[in-house]
C-alpha cells in the first residue's frame, strides 16, 4: 500500500466505481451507522460536551499560534529525559532517518503501532526497499497488510471488509508472514481475534525495534501518549529495546492539564467509550524499564504550509477520532479508497490537499467530495469547520490550484484553469447589473425552452453529468409579476 495511492483516479471516477460495489456499501452502511449511534449515546452522557469541545478548540488554536515555541520546548524536554529528537521536513527525510536508525541496530524486522503519520509517508514501503520488514500489530491494520490492501477509515482501516473476507485473508496469508492461522478457522469475532493474537504474539516477543506514532506530545515534560483499545500498542511500546516514534508536529499540547480535555473527547468521539482501555505514556528512557533507546522523528511534510493559511490551518486541530467519516453521506456511499489518501472522508478532503498541494488531479478533486451539509462540523470534537475549509480549497483550485507563501501569509497563484467557469461568472455579473439585458435574456430563454438540452455541452458536462438542467418556465418571473400586479415592474 502507498501513502499517496499513486495512480488512483480523481475522486469522481473512483467514487463512481465504489458506489456500484453493493458489498462495500453494505459493509460501510452497517459499520458507520453502528459507530455513530454508539457515539451519540456516549456524548449525550456529558452535560458539558459543548464546553469540552470549545476547550479543545482553544487549546489547539493557541498551540498552533505558538507552535515554534512549543516544539523547541518539546525537544528540550525529550532530550533531557534521555531521548533523541530528529527533524524531518518531508516524507523522504523521515523515511531515511527511520531506516538509518533501524539499520544501526542490525535488525531487519520491526513491529508497529497503528500510525497514520507513517502511512502518510509510506514508511513500510521505504523500509521494505532497505530490506527491513515492518509488521502491523493493530488488528485492522494487520487485516489490511495481510490482504495487500489499503486502509479505508481512520479508526477502522478494514471497515470495508466483512468477517467472511477477513477469515479468508487470515487463512490464506498468515502463514506467509509468520504463524499460520489455526486449522478450521471460523469467521466468528472471537476466533478471528484469537488467530491474530497468536500470530502477533511471536512477533512481539522477537522484535527488538518498535515503531509508533503518538496521539499527543506534551511539551512541558517530553511525554508521548498513545490511546488504543487492543493492547498491541502497549506491547510495541514496552518490549522492544529501541523505540522510534514518527509524529506530526501538530500533535503537540503544552501541558499535562491539556490532556484532561482530549482524554475525555477522543474516546467518546472515536470508539464511543467513556475511557479507552489502554493509555500508554512514555518520557524518554529509564535503565529499569522499557526501551533502552528512544528516538522521536518530528514530521512536517506540508504542515508548516498548512499552518500559514488562516482558514485551512484549523485542519491541524484534528485528533483523528474519525467522527466526521461516520456521519458523512458521501463517505458512507463512496468508501475511503476513493479519496486516494490515507486520510479519507471529510477530514481527508481538507487535509490531504493542503499537505500535498492541489496540483494533482486527485487532490484538486477532493475539496468537491462533499455536499457541504455540515454534519462533519457538528460532530467534530475540536470544532473544525470543515465546510468552510472545503470552500476555501475550492477557491484555491479555481484560482489555479496552488498556494504560495507571501511573508507570513498564503496567497493564491494567478489562475491558469477553469476559464469557462470564470467566463460564465463574468457574463452573469454583466447581465445582473443591466436589468434591460436580463429581462430580454429571460424572455428569449422562455420562448426557446423546448430547444434547450437536458445536459450542458463541453466543460459543462462536469456539472450536468449527474443532474438535469432545471426546466425554464414558460413565463419569466418579471412578466408574471407585471401581469398579476397591474403592470408594475418588480423592481427592475
Tab-separated table of C-alpha atoms in Angstrom:
chain	number	residue	atom	x	y	z
A	1	UNK	CA	0.000	0.000	0.000
A	2	UNK	CA	1.102	3.537	-0.677
A	3	UNK	CA	0.687	6.597	1.448
A	4	UNK	CA	-0.260	8.663	-1.577
A	5	UNK	CA	-2.117	5.945	-3.507
A	6	UNK	CA	-0.169	6.790	-6.661
A	7	UNK	CA	-2.018	6.061	-9.887
A	8	UNK	CA	-5.534	6.296	-8.456
A	9	UNK	CA	-8.103	8.290	-10.438
A	10	UNK	CA	-9.665	11.517	-9.198
A	11	UNK	CA	-12.451	11.250	-6.637
A	12	UNK	CA	-15.423	11.380	-9.058
A	13	UNK	CA	-14.155	8.416	-11.084
A	14	UNK	CA	-13.122	6.384	-8.032
A	15	UNK	CA	-16.415	7.106	-6.257
A	16	UNK	CA	-18.426	6.139	-9.324
A	17	UNK	CA	-16.863	2.689	-9.236
A	18	UNK	CA	-17.214	2.364	-5.459
A	19	UNK	CA	-20.947	3.057	-5.341
A	20	UNK	CA	-21.542	0.138	-7.711
A	21	UNK	CA	-19.983	-2.279	-5.194
A	22	UNK	CA	-23.011	-3.433	-3.224
A	23	UNK	CA	-20.935	-5.464	-0.739
A	24	UNK	CA	-18.765	-2.450	0.041
A	25	UNK	CA	-21.774	-0.202	0.523
A	26	UNK	CA	-23.429	-2.741	2.794
A	27	UNK	CA	-20.301	-3.066	4.937
A	28	UNK	CA	-19.914	0.696	5.199
A	29	UNK	CA	-23.556	1.385	5.939
A	30	UNK	CA	-23.691	-1.178	8.738
A	31	UNK	CA	-20.412	-0.073	10.324
A	32	UNK	CA	-20.872	3.696	10.150
A	33	UNK	CA	-24.474	3.604	11.401
A	34	UNK	CA	-23.455	1.397	14.331
A	35	UNK	CA	-20.470	3.549	15.320
A	36	UNK	CA	-22.254	6.883	15.077
A	37	UNK	CA	-25.255	5.674	17.074
A	38	UNK	CA	-22.953	4.479	19.867
A	39	UNK	CA	-21.004	7.732	19.762
A	40	UNK	CA	-24.173	9.813	20.041
A	41	UNK	CA	-25.165	7.943	23.210
A	42	UNK	CA	-21.687	8.321	24.723
A	43	UNK	CA	-21.546	12.045	24.022
A	44	UNK	CA	-25.062	12.603	25.374
A	45	UNK	CA	-23.890	11.388	28.789
A	46	UNK	CA	-21.824	14.549	29.260
A	47	UNK	CA	-23.679	17.746	30.125
A	48	UNK	CA	-20.557	19.799	29.375
A	49	UNK	CA	-19.724	18.297	25.970
A	50	UNK	CA	-20.062	21.632	24.169
A	51	UNK	CA	-17.719	23.280	26.674
A	52	UNK	CA	-15.193	20.456	26.301
A	53	UNK	CA	-15.415	20.862	22.535
A	54	UNK	CA	-14.692	24.581	22.729
A	55	UNK	CA	-11.893	23.994	25.232
A	56	UNK	CA	-10.234	21.550	22.838
A	57	UNK	CA	-10.564	24.059	20.012
A	58	UNK	CA	-8.984	26.849	22.060
A	59	UNK	CA	-6.107	24.652	23.264
A	60	UNK	CA	-5.304	23.570	19.722
A	61	UNK	CA	-5.577	27.086	18.298
A	62	UNK	CA	-3.332	28.565	20.978
A	63	UNK	CA	-0.786	25.791	20.448
A	64	UNK	CA	-0.736	26.288	16.681
A	65	UNK	CA	-0.218	30.039	17.095
A	66	UNK	CA	2.892	29.381	19.183
A	67	UNK	CA	3.934	26.085	17.598
A	68	UNK	CA	7.562	27.121	17.140
A	69	UNK	CA	7.993	27.795	20.848
A	70	UNK	CA	6.326	24.589	21.977
A	71	UNK	CA	8.320	22.443	19.552
A	72	UNK	CA	11.590	23.810	20.935
A	73	UNK	CA	10.331	23.152	24.457
A	74	UNK	CA	9.376	19.611	23.480
A	75	UNK	CA	12.816	18.930	22.007
A	76	UNK	CA	14.494	20.178	25.175
A	77	UNK	CA	12.228	18.043	27.370
A	78	UNK	CA	12.695	14.854	25.313
A	79	UNK	CA	16.454	15.331	25.223
A	80	UNK	CA	16.632	15.940	28.962
A	81	UNK	CA	14.710	12.687	29.533
A	82	UNK	CA	17.202	10.634	27.511
A	83	UNK	CA	15.550	10.668	24.080
A	84	UNK	CA	16.896	11.876	20.741
A	85	UNK	CA	14.902	14.245	18.530
A	86	UNK	CA	15.143	14.261	14.727
A	87	UNK	CA	13.510	16.834	12.443
A	88	UNK	CA	12.084	15.703	9.087
A	89	UNK	CA	10.994	18.289	6.528
A	90	UNK	CA	9.269	15.772	4.272
A	91	UNK	CA	8.468	12.092	3.757
A	92	UNK	CA	11.795	11.231	2.129
A	93	UNK	CA	13.792	12.674	5.007
A	94	UNK	CA	11.625	10.962	7.633
A	95	UNK	CA	11.921	7.585	5.870
A	96	UNK	CA	15.702	7.965	5.559
A	97	UNK	CA	16.047	8.794	9.260
A	98	UNK	CA	13.959	5.823	10.372
A	99	UNK	CA	15.715	3.403	8.011
A	100	UNK	CA	19.135	4.516	9.255
A	101	UNK	CA	18.056	4.154	12.883
A	102	UNK	CA	16.803	0.607	12.284
A	103	UNK	CA	19.907	-0.356	10.301
A	104	UNK	CA	22.101	0.913	13.155
A	105	UNK	CA	20.542	-1.726	15.424
A	106	UNK	CA	21.398	-4.521	12.977
A	107	UNK	CA	17.766	-5.681	12.930
A	108	UNK	CA	15.694	-6.447	9.826
A	109	UNK	CA	12.257	-6.654	11.459
A	110	UNK	CA	10.185	-4.056	13.311
A	111	UNK	CA	6.759	-4.131	14.954
A	112	UNK	CA	4.474	-1.149	14.541
A	113	UNK	CA	1.684	0.527	16.452
A	114	UNK	CA	-1.018	1.903	14.163
A	115	UNK	CA	0.327	5.239	12.927
A	116	UNK	CA	-1.271	7.448	10.301
A	117	UNK	CA	1.897	9.545	10.031
A	118	UNK	CA	3.916	6.504	8.914
A	119	UNK	CA	1.157	5.589	6.446
A	120	UNK	CA	1.211	9.154	5.149
A	121	UNK	CA	4.914	8.896	4.294
A	122	UNK	CA	4.677	5.265	3.088
A	123	UNK	CA	7.246	4.155	5.664
A	124	UNK	CA	6.553	0.433	5.265
A	125	UNK	CA	7.423	0.565	1.589
A	126	UNK	CA	10.542	2.628	2.258
A	127	UNK	CA	11.747	0.137	4.867
A	128	UNK	CA	10.978	-2.785	2.570
A	129	UNK	CA	13.214	-1.203	-0.065
A	130	UNK	CA	16.035	-1.322	2.504
A	131	UNK	CA	15.391	-4.962	3.365
A	132	UNK	CA	13.511	-4.218	6.604
A	133	UNK	CA	10.140	-5.873	7.246
A	134	UNK	CA	7.570	-3.833	9.173
A	135	UNK	CA	4.745	-5.778	10.826
A	136	UNK	CA	1.491	-4.032	11.665
A	137	UNK	CA	0.074	-5.125	15.028
A	138	UNK	CA	-3.261	-3.323	15.195
A	139	UNK	CA	-5.933	-5.869	14.226
A	140	UNK	CA	-7.455	-3.792	11.436
A	141	UNK	CA	-4.031	-2.772	10.119
A	142	UNK	CA	-2.985	-6.417	10.201
A	143	UNK	CA	-6.019	-7.303	8.061
A	144	UNK	CA	-5.121	-4.561	5.584
A	145	UNK	CA	-1.465	-5.609	5.441
A	146	UNK	CA	-2.156	-9.326	5.025
A	147	UNK	CA	-4.753	-8.565	2.350
A	148	UNK	CA	-2.274	-6.371	0.427
A	149	UNK	CA	-4.938	-3.720	0.738
A	150	UNK	CA	-5.201	-0.048	1.624
A	151	UNK	CA	-6.802	1.448	4.737
A	152	UNK	CA	-10.233	2.963	4.143
A	153	UNK	CA	-11.035	4.524	7.520
A	154	UNK	CA	-9.054	6.476	10.113
A	155	UNK	CA	-10.169	4.442	13.122
A	156	UNK	CA	-11.211	1.165	11.480
A	157	UNK	CA	-8.917	0.763	8.447
A	158	UNK	CA	-10.555	-2.528	7.411
A	159	UNK	CA	-14.119	-1.231	7.695
A	160	UNK	CA	-14.711	-2.240	4.060
A	161	UNK	CA	-14.138	-5.928	4.932
A	162	UNK	CA	-16.713	-8.284	6.444
A	163	UNK	CA	-15.960	-11.283	8.684
A	164	UNK	CA	-16.002	-13.805	5.873
A	165	UNK	CA	-13.458	-11.837	3.882
A	166	UNK	CA	-11.227	-11.474	6.946
A	167	UNK	CA	-11.315	-15.233	7.610
A	168	UNK	CA	-10.241	-15.903	4.029
A	169	UNK	CA	-7.354	-13.422	4.303
A	170	UNK	CA	-6.118	-14.922	7.583
A	171	UNK	CA	-6.312	-18.494	6.289
A	172	UNK	CA	-4.554	-17.625	3.027
A	173	UNK	CA	-1.876	-15.152	4.133
A	174	UNK	CA	-0.889	-15.607	7.775
A	175	UNK	CA	1.487	-18.471	7.044
A	176	UNK	CA	3.470	-16.281	4.642
A	177	UNK	CA	4.026	-13.645	7.329
A	178	UNK	CA	4.605	-15.824	10.388
A	179	UNK	CA	2.474	-18.197	12.428
A	180	UNK	CA	-0.314	-19.642	10.231
A	181	UNK	CA	-3.993	-19.357	11.079
A	182	UNK	CA	-5.401	-22.270	13.118
A	183	UNK	CA	-6.956	-25.174	11.232
A	184	UNK	CA	-10.707	-24.882	10.867
A	185	UNK	CA	-10.708	-21.096	11.489
A	186	UNK	CA	-14.266	-19.728	11.521
A	187	UNK	CA	-15.465	-16.183	10.918
A	188	UNK	CA	-16.666	-15.588	14.485
A	189	UNK	CA	-15.072	-12.464	16.023
A	190	UNK	CA	-13.590	-14.459	18.919
A	191	UNK	CA	-11.859	-16.940	16.603
A	192	UNK	CA	-10.528	-14.204	14.341
A	193	UNK	CA	-9.192	-12.233	17.307
A	194	UNK	CA	-7.514	-15.339	18.757
A	195	UNK	CA	-5.868	-16.119	15.420
A	196	UNK	CA	-4.481	-12.579	15.282
A	197	UNK	CA	-3.331	-12.782	18.915
A	198	UNK	CA	-1.391	-15.996	18.344
A	199	UNK	CA	0.099	-14.687	15.105
A	200	UNK	CA	1.264	-11.432	16.688
A	201	UNK	CA	2.496	-12.780	19.998
A	202	UNK	CA	5.615	-14.341	18.489
A	203	UNK	CA	6.438	-11.077	16.736
A	204	UNK	CA	6.111	-9.072	19.967
A	205	UNK	CA	8.440	-11.439	21.793
A	206	UNK	CA	11.028	-11.489	18.991
A	207	UNK	CA	11.158	-7.858	17.865
A	208	UNK	CA	13.986	-5.617	19.051
A	209	UNK	CA	12.699	-2.450	17.376
A	210	UNK	CA	9.279	-0.846	17.682
A	211	UNK	CA	7.831	1.999	15.614
A	212	UNK	CA	4.930	4.117	16.777
A	213	UNK	CA	3.087	7.326	16.211
A	214	UNK	CA	1.501	9.354	19.004
A	215	UNK	CA	-1.880	10.873	19.671
A	216	UNK	CA	-0.342	13.657	21.753
A	217	UNK	CA	3.055	15.049	22.765
A	218	UNK	CA	3.339	17.075	25.988
A	219	UNK	CA	5.798	19.933	25.584
A	220	UNK	CA	6.458	20.597	29.270
A	221	UNK	CA	7.645	17.045	30.039
A	222	UNK	CA	8.537	15.496	26.680
A	223	UNK	CA	5.908	12.804	27.227
A	224	UNK	CA	4.268	10.993	24.301
A	225	UNK	CA	0.797	9.475	24.546
A	226	UNK	CA	-0.874	6.659	22.608
A	227	UNK	CA	-4.510	5.716	23.218
A	228	UNK	CA	-5.746	2.360	21.896
A	229	UNK	CA	-8.199	-0.440	22.547
A	230	UNK	CA	-6.357	-3.706	21.929
A	231	UNK	CA	-3.161	-3.703	23.974
A	232	UNK	CA	-0.913	-4.176	20.954
A	233	UNK	CA	0.360	-0.651	21.424
A	234	UNK	CA	1.422	-1.374	24.987
A	235	UNK	CA	3.394	-4.405	23.758
A	236	UNK	CA	5.142	-2.425	20.988
A	237	UNK	CA	5.986	0.451	23.281
A	238	UNK	CA	7.457	-1.568	26.164
A	239	UNK	CA	9.036	-4.795	24.846
A	240	UNK	CA	11.486	-3.665	22.110
A	241	UNK	CA	14.941	-2.396	23.013
A	242	UNK	CA	14.651	0.552	20.590
A	243	UNK	CA	11.538	2.684	20.097
A	244	UNK	CA	11.167	5.096	17.166
A	245	UNK	CA	8.155	7.432	17.155
A	246	UNK	CA	7.183	9.341	14.000
A	247	UNK	CA	4.792	12.156	14.875
A	248	UNK	CA	3.364	15.143	13.025
A	249	UNK	CA	4.402	18.457	14.545
A	250	UNK	CA	0.757	19.430	15.124
A	251	UNK	CA	0.202	16.661	17.705
A	252	UNK	CA	1.763	18.743	20.480
A	253	UNK	CA	-0.049	20.106	23.540
A	254	UNK	CA	1.610	22.495	26.013
A	255	UNK	CA	0.823	20.868	29.380
A	256	UNK	CA	-0.366	17.723	31.126
A	257	UNK	CA	-3.520	19.548	32.137
A	258	UNK	CA	-4.461	19.945	28.463
A	259	UNK	CA	-4.730	16.162	28.193
A	260	UNK	CA	-7.717	16.220	30.569
A	261	UNK	CA	-9.863	17.599	27.755
A	262	UNK	CA	-8.725	15.305	24.961
A	263	UNK	CA	-8.747	12.108	27.026
A	264	UNK	CA	-12.467	12.749	27.502
A	265	UNK	CA	-13.393	13.789	23.977
A	266	UNK	CA	-11.242	11.421	21.900
A	267	UNK	CA	-12.546	8.058	23.243
A	268	UNK	CA	-16.189	9.125	23.075
A	269	UNK	CA	-15.850	10.528	19.560
A	270	UNK	CA	-13.910	7.582	18.175
A	271	UNK	CA	-14.850	4.272	19.824
A	272	UNK	CA	-17.811	5.604	21.846
A	273	UNK	CA	-16.053	4.600	25.073
A	274	UNK	CA	-16.045	6.667	28.246
A	275	UNK	CA	-12.358	5.885	28.525
A	276	UNK	CA	-10.128	3.968	26.157
A	277	UNK	CA	-8.843	0.635	27.549
A	278	UNK	CA	-5.128	1.434	27.082
A	279	UNK	CA	-3.487	4.824	27.576
A	280	UNK	CA	0.290	4.468	27.239
A	281	UNK	CA	2.642	7.318	28.132
A	282	UNK	CA	6.435	7.375	27.926
A	283	UNK	CA	9.003	10.018	28.705
A	284	UNK	CA	12.499	9.384	27.366
A	285	UNK	CA	14.217	6.259	28.674
A	286	UNK	CA	14.978	4.596	32.012
A	287	UNK	CA	17.502	1.927	32.953
A	288	UNK	CA	14.990	-0.318	34.678
A	289	UNK	CA	12.032	-0.470	32.299
A	290	UNK	CA	11.042	-0.153	28.647
A	291	UNK	CA	13.213	0.577	25.598
A	292	UNK	CA	16.871	1.447	26.142
A	293	UNK	CA	16.873	3.917	23.223
A	294	UNK	CA	14.119	6.321	22.211
A	295	UNK	CA	14.047	8.413	19.022
A	296	UNK	CA	11.394	10.998	18.159
A	297	UNK	CA	11.060	11.992	14.497
A	298	UNK	CA	9.101	15.238	14.194
A	299	UNK	CA	7.387	15.312	10.800
A	300	UNK	CA	6.493	18.459	8.856
A	301	UNK	CA	5.587	17.178	5.357
A	302	UNK	CA	3.374	20.130	4.416
A	303	UNK	CA	2.171	21.080	7.882
A	304	UNK	CA	4.062	24.370	8.018
A	305	UNK	CA	2.490	25.483	4.732
A	306	UNK	CA	-0.925	24.452	6.052
A	307	UNK	CA	-0.306	26.467	9.204
A	308	UNK	CA	0.295	29.597	7.117
A	309	UNK	CA	-3.291	29.539	5.775
A	310	UNK	CA	-5.523	31.272	8.321
A	311	UNK	CA	-8.598	29.316	7.205
A	312	UNK	CA	-7.027	25.978	6.305
A	313	UNK	CA	-4.877	25.683	9.436
A	314	UNK	CA	-7.839	24.534	11.513
A	315	UNK	CA	-7.414	21.115	9.862
A	316	UNK	CA	-4.322	20.747	12.067
A	317	UNK	CA	-6.575	20.662	15.137
A	318	UNK	CA	-7.690	17.165	14.118
A	319	UNK	CA	-7.223	14.479	16.794
A	320	UNK	CA	-8.010	11.631	14.358
A	321	UNK	CA	-11.242	10.495	16.021
A	322	UNK	CA	-12.992	9.718	12.675
A	323	UNK	CA	-16.375	11.033	13.837
A	324	UNK	CA	-16.679	13.088	10.647
A	325	UNK	CA	-16.354	9.960	8.491
A	326	UNK	CA	-19.133	8.158	10.301
A	327	UNK	CA	-21.723	10.880	9.660
A	328	UNK	CA	-20.684	11.815	6.117
A	329	UNK	CA	-23.204	10.718	3.450
A	330	UNK	CA	-20.510	10.887	0.773
A	331	UNK	CA	-18.054	8.680	2.658
A	332	UNK	CA	-20.794	6.175	3.522
A	333	UNK	CA	-21.502	5.596	-0.152
A	334	UNK	CA	-18.076	6.021	-1.717
A	335	UNK	CA	-15.836	4.463	0.942
A	336	UNK	CA	-12.356	5.507	1.937
A	337	UNK	CA	-10.341	4.265	-1.039
A	338	UNK	CA	-11.999	6.778	-3.362
A	339	UNK	CA	-10.192	9.626	-1.582
A	340	UNK	CA	-6.775	8.421	-2.783
A	341	UNK	CA	-5.164	9.130	0.583
A	342	UNK	CA	-4.581	7.578	3.987
A	343	UNK	CA	-6.818	10.389	5.269
A	344	UNK	CA	-10.271	9.624	3.844
A	345	UNK	CA	-13.608	11.256	4.453
A	346	UNK	CA	-14.277	14.927	5.254
A	347	UNK	CA	-11.034	15.472	7.175
A	348	UNK	CA	-9.071	13.894	4.332
A	349	UNK	CA	-10.815	16.165	1.832
A	350	UNK	CA	-9.320	19.207	3.587
A	351	UNK	CA	-6.077	17.772	4.987
A	352	UNK	CA	-4.614	15.894	2.014
A	353	UNK	CA	-4.912	18.791	-0.494
A	354	UNK	CA	-3.118	21.044	1.973
A	355	UNK	CA	-0.339	18.615	2.851
A	356	UNK	CA	0.217	17.556	-0.777
A	357	UNK	CA	-0.982	20.617	-2.671
A	358	UNK	CA	-3.833	20.765	-5.165
A	359	UNK	CA	-1.719	20.363	-8.284
A	360	UNK	CA	-2.658	16.732	-8.928
A	361	UNK	CA	-5.975	15.523	-10.326
A	362	UNK	CA	-6.745	13.600	-7.131
A	363	UNK	CA	-6.042	16.473	-4.757
A	364	UNK	CA	-7.833	19.038	-6.915
A	365	UNK	CA	-10.967	16.860	-6.797
A	366	UNK	CA	-11.054	16.254	-3.032
A	367	UNK	CA	-12.493	19.661	-1.997
A	368	UNK	CA	-15.511	18.790	-4.124
A	369	UNK	CA	-16.049	15.396	-2.422
A	370	UNK	CA	-18.709	16.861	-0.153
A	371	UNK	CA	-22.295	18.037	-0.155
A	372	UNK	CA	-21.376	20.785	2.386
A	373	UNK	CA	-24.183	19.501	4.626
A	374	UNK	CA	-22.192	20.410	7.751
A	375	UNK	CA	-22.726	17.149	9.653
A	376	UNK	CA	-18.943	16.773	9.983
A	377	UNK	CA	-18.634	20.128	11.747
A	378	UNK	CA	-21.423	19.278	14.165
A	379	UNK	CA	-19.681	16.130	15.454
A	380	UNK	CA	-16.057	17.320	15.407
A	381	UNK	CA	-14.720	17.318	18.998
A	382	UNK	CA	-12.394	20.235	18.227
A	383	UNK	CA	-14.920	22.210	16.134
A	384	UNK	CA	-13.121	22.133	12.778
A	385	UNK	CA	-15.376	23.966	10.323
A	386	UNK	CA	-14.751	21.517	7.500
A	387	UNK	CA	-17.284	23.103	5.091
A	388	UNK	CA	-15.511	26.458	5.463
A	389	UNK	CA	-12.153	24.910	4.605
A	390	UNK	CA	-13.668	22.988	1.680
A	391	UNK	CA	-14.945	26.231	0.181
A	392	UNK	CA	-11.537	27.817	0.730
A	393	UNK	CA	-9.840	24.923	-1.082
A	394	UNK	CA	-12.357	25.068	-3.933
A	395	UNK	CA	-11.372	28.715	-4.332
A	396	UNK	CA	-7.740	27.634	-4.460
A	397	UNK	CA	-8.451	25.053	-7.150
A	398	UNK	CA	-10.402	27.552	-9.265
A	399	UNK	CA	-7.732	30.208	-8.851
A	400	UNK	CA	-5.025	27.965	-10.174
A	401	UNK	CA	-4.512	25.061	-7.835
A	402	UNK	CA	-1.588	26.212	-5.746
A	403	UNK	CA	-0.989	28.461	-2.761
A	404	UNK	CA	2.250	30.389	-2.449
A	405	UNK	CA	3.792	31.950	0.631
A	406	UNK	CA	3.778	35.747	0.838
A	407	UNK	CA	5.575	36.695	4.031
A	408	UNK	CA	3.678	35.098	6.920
A	409	UNK	CA	0.544	34.504	4.867
A	410	UNK	CA	-0.528	32.407	1.900
A	411	UNK	CA	-1.909	33.883	-1.304
A	412	UNK	CA	-3.294	32.080	-4.335
A	413	UNK	CA	-1.250	31.797	-7.505
A	414	UNK	CA	-2.818	33.559	-10.536
A	415	UNK	CA	-5.406	31.417	-12.283
A	416	UNK	CA	-4.481	29.003	-15.048
A	417	UNK	CA	-7.570	26.805	-15.404
A	418	UNK	CA	-11.360	26.955	-15.162
A	419	UNK	CA	-11.572	29.538	-17.927
A	420	UNK	CA	-15.150	28.548	-18.842
A	421	UNK	CA	-16.359	28.989	-15.273
A	422	UNK	CA	-14.731	32.393	-14.953
A	423	UNK	CA	-16.214	33.480	-18.271
A	424	UNK	CA	-19.676	32.384	-17.126
A	425	UNK	CA	-19.323	34.353	-13.893
A	426	UNK	CA	-18.252	37.480	-15.782
A	427	UNK	CA	-21.230	37.122	-18.126
A	428	UNK	CA	-23.582	36.689	-15.173
A	429	UNK	CA	-22.172	39.808	-13.500
A	430	UNK	CA	-22.664	41.817	-16.691
A	431	UNK	CA	-26.288	40.661	-17.100
A	432	UNK	CA	-27.290	41.056	-13.447
A	433	UNK	CA	-26.118	44.663	-13.403
A	434	UNK	CA	-28.158	45.525	-16.559
A	435	UNK	CA	-31.901	44.952	-15.902
A	436	UNK	CA	-32.908	45.517	-19.515
A	437	UNK	CA	-30.485	42.946	-20.844
A	438	UNK	CA	-31.508	40.498	-18.122
A	439	UNK	CA	-35.204	40.906	-18.988
A	440	UNK	CA	-34.521	40.338	-22.670
A	441	UNK	CA	-32.435	37.239	-21.928
A	442	UNK	CA	-35.133	35.751	-19.686
A	443	UNK	CA	-37.817	36.236	-22.338
A	444	UNK	CA	-35.603	34.725	-25.022
A	445	UNK	CA	-34.911	31.716	-22.807
A	446	UNK	CA	-38.647	31.188	-22.185
A	447	UNK	CA	-39.565	31.387	-25.867
A	448	UNK	CA	-36.882	28.826	-26.823
A	449	UNK	CA	-37.257	26.484	-23.842
A	450	UNK	CA	-38.313	23.497	-25.989
A	451	UNK	CA	-34.952	23.619	-27.742
A	452	UNK	CA	-32.875	23.555	-24.566
A	453	UNK	CA	-30.762	20.407	-23.900
A	454	UNK	CA	-31.099	18.464	-20.641
A	455	UNK	CA	-27.333	18.486	-20.142
A	456	UNK	CA	-24.601	21.001	-20.821
A	457	UNK	CA	-22.109	20.525	-23.646
A	458	UNK	CA	-18.322	20.743	-23.413
A	459	UNK	CA	-16.863	21.675	-19.998
A	460	UNK	CA	-20.402	21.908	-18.586
A	461	UNK	CA	-20.661	18.122	-18.621
A	462	UNK	CA	-18.765	18.043	-15.320
A	463	UNK	CA	-21.772	19.741	-13.686
A	464	UNK	CA	-24.649	18.190	-15.596
A	465	UNK	CA	-23.240	14.679	-15.892
A	466	UNK	CA	-25.131	13.641	-12.748
A	467	UNK	CA	-28.089	16.056	-12.848
A	468	UNK	CA	-30.524	17.500	-15.389
A	469	UNK	CA	-30.654	21.199	-16.126
A	470	UNK	CA	-33.683	22.798	-14.424
A	471	UNK	CA	-36.520	23.472	-16.917
A	472	UNK	CA	-37.052	27.095	-17.965
A	473	UNK	CA	-40.558	28.357	-17.048
A	474	UNK	CA	-42.974	29.331	-19.798
A	475	UNK	CA	-43.140	32.892	-18.475
A	476	UNK	CA	-40.316	34.904	-16.854
A	477	UNK	CA	-40.902	35.976	-13.260
A	478	UNK	CA	-40.869	39.682	-14.123
A	479	UNK	CA	-43.535	39.227	-16.805
A	480	UNK	CA	-45.672	37.213	-14.381
A	481	UNK	CA	-45.245	39.909	-11.738
A	482	UNK	CA	-46.290	42.712	-14.085
A	483	UNK	CA	-49.266	40.706	-15.323
A	484	UNK	CA	-50.519	39.848	-11.832
A	485	UNK	CA	-49.611	43.163	-10.142
A	486	UNK	CA	-51.282	45.575	-12.507
A	487	UNK	CA	-48.393	46.463	-14.767
A	488	UNK	CA	-45.851	47.260	-12.050
A	489	UNK	CA	-42.346	46.009	-12.709
A	490	UNK	CA	-40.898	44.096	-9.761
A	491	UNK	CA	-38.040	46.437	-9.013
A	492	UNK	CA	-36.397	46.032	-12.407
